[in-house]
Amino acid sequence: MTDLVLTVDEAAERLRVSRWTLYNLIRSNQLRTVKIGRRRLVPVNSLVEYLDQLTEEAA
């Protein structure tokens, strides 16, 4: 089964950015996340949406 959500560290690794940069994307509402208990998780589809948005802006 494909992962539906990633930890912040896993998401940062997939985007090849620092953890600090990923938290800035979250704070600026550029990247959607969910909270389950005390954990902040990044849905994989929100990474895809973010990259799609960057691609549209670059075009």
Coordinates of N, CA and C in Angstrom, one line a residue:
M1 N 0.8 -1.2 0.0 CA 0.0 0.0 0.0 C 0.9 1.3 0.0
T2 N 0.5 2.2 -0.8 CA 1.2 3.5 -0.9 C 0.9 4.3 0.3
D3 N 1.9 5.0 0.8 CA 1.7 5.9 2.0 C 0.7 7.0 1.6
L4 N -0.2 7.2 2.5 CA -1.2 8.3 2.3 C -0.7 9.6 3.0
V5 N 0.1 9.5 4.1 CA 0.6 10.6 4.8 C 2.1 10.4 5.1
L6 N 2.8 11.5 5.2 CA 4.2 11.4 5.5 C 4.5 12.3 6.7
T7 N 5.5 11.9 7.4 CA 6.0 12.8 8.5 C 6.6 14.1 7.9
V8 N 6.8 15.1 8.7 CA 7.4 16.3 8.2 C 8.8 16.0 7.7
D9 N 9.6 15.1 8.3 CA 10.9 14.8 7.9 C 10.8 14.0 6.5
E10 N 9.9 13.1 6.4 CA 9.7 12.4 5.1 C 9.3 13.3 4.0
A11 N 8.4 14.2 4.3 CA 8.0 15.2 3.2 C 9.1 16.1 2.8
A12 N 9.9 16.6 3.8 CA 11.0 17.4 3.5 C 12.0 16.6 2.6
E13 N 12.2 15.4 2.9 CA 13.1 14.6 2.1 C 12.6 14.4 0.7
R14 N 11.3 14.1 0.6 CA 10.8 14.0 -0.8 C 10.9 15.2 -1.6
L15 N 10.7 16.4 -1.0 CA 10.8 17.7 -1.7 C 12.3 18.1 -1.8
R16 N 13.1 17.4 -1.1 CA 14.6 17.8 -1.1 C 14.8 19.2 -0.6
V17 N 14.1 19.5 0.5 CA 14.3 20.8 1.2 C 14.5 20.5 2.7
S18 N 14.9 21.5 3.4 CA 15.2 21.3 4.8 C 13.8 21.2 5.6
R19 N 13.9 20.7 6.8 CA 12.7 20.7 7.7 C 12.2 22.1 8.0
W20 N 13.1 23.0 8.2 CA 12.8 24.4 8.4 C 12.0 25.0 7.2
T21 N 12.5 24.7 6.0 CA 11.8 25.2 4.8 C 10.4 24.6 4.7
L22 N 10.2 23.3 5.1 CA 8.9 22.7 5.0 C 8.0 23.3 6.0
Y23 N 8.5 23.6 7.3 CA 7.6 24.2 8.2 C 7.2 25.6 7.8
N24 N 8.1 26.3 7.1 CA 7.7 27.7 6.5 C 6.6 27.5 5.5
L25 N 6.7 26.5 4.7 CA 5.6 26.2 3.7 C 4.3 26.0 4.4
I26 N 4.3 25.2 5.5 CA 3.1 24.9 6.3 C 2.6 26.2 6.9
R27 N 3.5 27.0 7.5 CA 3.0 28.2 8.2 C 2.4 29.2 7.2
S28 N 2.9 29.3 6.0 CA 2.4 30.2 5.0 C 1.2 29.7 4.2
N29 N 0.7 28.5 4.6 CA -0.4 27.9 4.0 C -0.2 27.5 2.6
Q30 N 1.0 27.3 2.2 CA 1.3 26.8 0.8 C 1.3 25.3 0.8
L31 N 1.3 24.6 1.9 CA 1.3 23.2 2.0 C 0.3 22.7 3.1
R32 N -0.7 21.9 2.7 CA -1.7 21.5 3.6 C -1.1 20.3 4.4
T33 N -1.6 20.3 5.7 CA -1.2 19.2 6.6 C -2.4 18.8 7.4
V34 N -2.3 17.7 8.1 CA -3.3 17.2 9.1 C -2.6 16.9 10.4
K35 N -3.4 17.0 11.4 CA -2.9 16.7 12.8 C -3.6 15.5 13.2
I36 N -2.9 14.5 13.6 CA -3.5 13.3 14.3 C -2.8 13.2 15.6
G37 N -3.6 13.4 16.6 CA -3.0 13.5 18.0 C -2.1 14.7 18.0
R38 N -0.9 14.5 18.4 CA 0.1 15.6 18.5 C 1.0 15.6 17.3
R39 N 0.8 14.7 16.4 CA 1.6 14.6 15.2 C 1.1 15.4 14.0
R40 N 2.0 16.1 13.4 CA 1.6 16.9 12.2 C 2.1 16.0 11.0
L41 N 1.1 15.7 10.1 CA 1.4 14.8 9.0 C 1.1 15.5 7.7
V42 N 1.8 15.2 6.6 CA 1.6 15.8 5.3 C 1.0 14.8 4.4
P43 N -0.2 15.0 3.9 CA -0.8 14.1 2.9 C 0.0 14.1 1.6
V44 N 0.2 12.9 1.0 CA 1.0 12.9 -0.2 C 0.4 13.7 -1.3
N45 N -1.0 13.7 -1.4 CA -1.6 14.5 -2.4 C -1.4 16.0 -2.3
S46 N -1.1 16.5 -1.0 CA -0.8 17.9 -0.9 C 0.5 18.2 -1.4
L47 N 1.5 17.3 -1.4 CA 2.8 17.5 -2.0 C 2.6 17.6 -3.6
V48 N 1.7 16.8 -4.1 CA 1.5 16.8 -5.5 C 0.8 18.2 -5.9
E49 N -0.2 18.6 -5.1 CA -0.8 19.9 -5.4 C 0.1 21.1 -5.3
Y50 N 1.0 21.0 -4.3 CA 2.0 22.1 -4.2 C 2.9 22.1 -5.4
L51 N 3.4 21.0 -5.8 CA 4.3 20.9 -7.0 C 3.6 21.4 -8.3
D52 N 2.3 21.0 -8.4 CA 1.5 21.4 -9.5 C 1.4 23.0 -9.5
Q53 N 1.1 23.5 -8.4 CA 1.0 25.0 -8.2 C 2.3 25.7 -8.7
L54 N 3.5 25.1 -8.2 CA 4.8 25.7 -8.6 C 5.0 25.6 -10.1
T55 N 4.5 24.5 -10.7 CA 4.7 24.3 -12.2 C 3.8 25.3 -12.9
E56 N 2.6 25.5 -12.5 CA 1.7 26.5 -13.1 C 2.3 27.9 -13.0
E57 N 2.9 28.3 -11.9 CA 3.5 29.6 -11.7 C 4.7 29.8 -12.6
A58 N 5.4 28.7 -12.8 CA 6.6 28.8 -13.6 C 6.3 28.9 -15.1
A59 N 5.1 28.5 -15.5 CA 4.8 28.5 -16.9 C 4.4 29.9 -17.4

